[in-house]
Amino acid sequence: MSTSRKGSMMKTPDIQRRKVLTIGSFKLGICHGHQVIPWGDLDSLDMLQRQLDVDILITGHTHQFKAYKHEGGVIINPGFGTGAYSSITYNVNPSFVLTDIDGLRLVVYVYELIGGEVKVDKIDFKKAQPVG
């Protein structure tokens, strides 16, 4: 499955600014991130995650990888595959993430190019069992 998000520089009017979808037992929210002020701010991202009522929020705009287990959910910024600088910083490592959802488990594989070496990390998140 593939979905696209409208970036801050895109002029295509028919692409949504946010998307909520369900994959397995997880609700995912996807947005570019330029709407989140201040950009990349955890409290602002948490507010957006609650507004969208999602378990996982995937956002960007800062071009820097970040992932947080936060308030019973996960917030992921996959970074930017080319490592292009952003208006926030010129020191950006190229990065991307792959996600694997299986039942109540989310595994995020993080690929970052640091000092000419590819670093791969894994973040494991288990959603709480629904009560009842």
Steps between C-alpha positions, in 0.01 A plus 500: 500500500623845418372841599638846439493812712514850367831664588549869564644562152242302300247693292266204426161599647343152508730337757370490857691675778437213745388141477377254762502132416468172683753223450432193710414615851681835462361837394765705318502872439719639225576865434789696352572692821535860386161562666641404842631810678773507619626249241588166657384607848398193703215674685354630171539157337332340801208741461466408131515129589213550747298711252530229236435230765779276367739248653783592263573846362738522203611852422800681358609840370810527721700251286632345824415152625322491836285235664323515833298253702262750647172491694415144396585561134787565264607815314737445205685746278681285241741778408595560137653238272746735327617681812413837351531780753192663645427852614560374855846349451763433236634195687259229382571127467316323217241267652184303440289249691322176421209400720369151566159459662403157628196479727562728797871538421670776303867471407672804349829438318703820477769540233739795541818591315741626765862577413485290182364195685142371491366462853189286549298518821180329602223648713241259640158613616220284631150643515306428819237228472150642465299454819176305475 
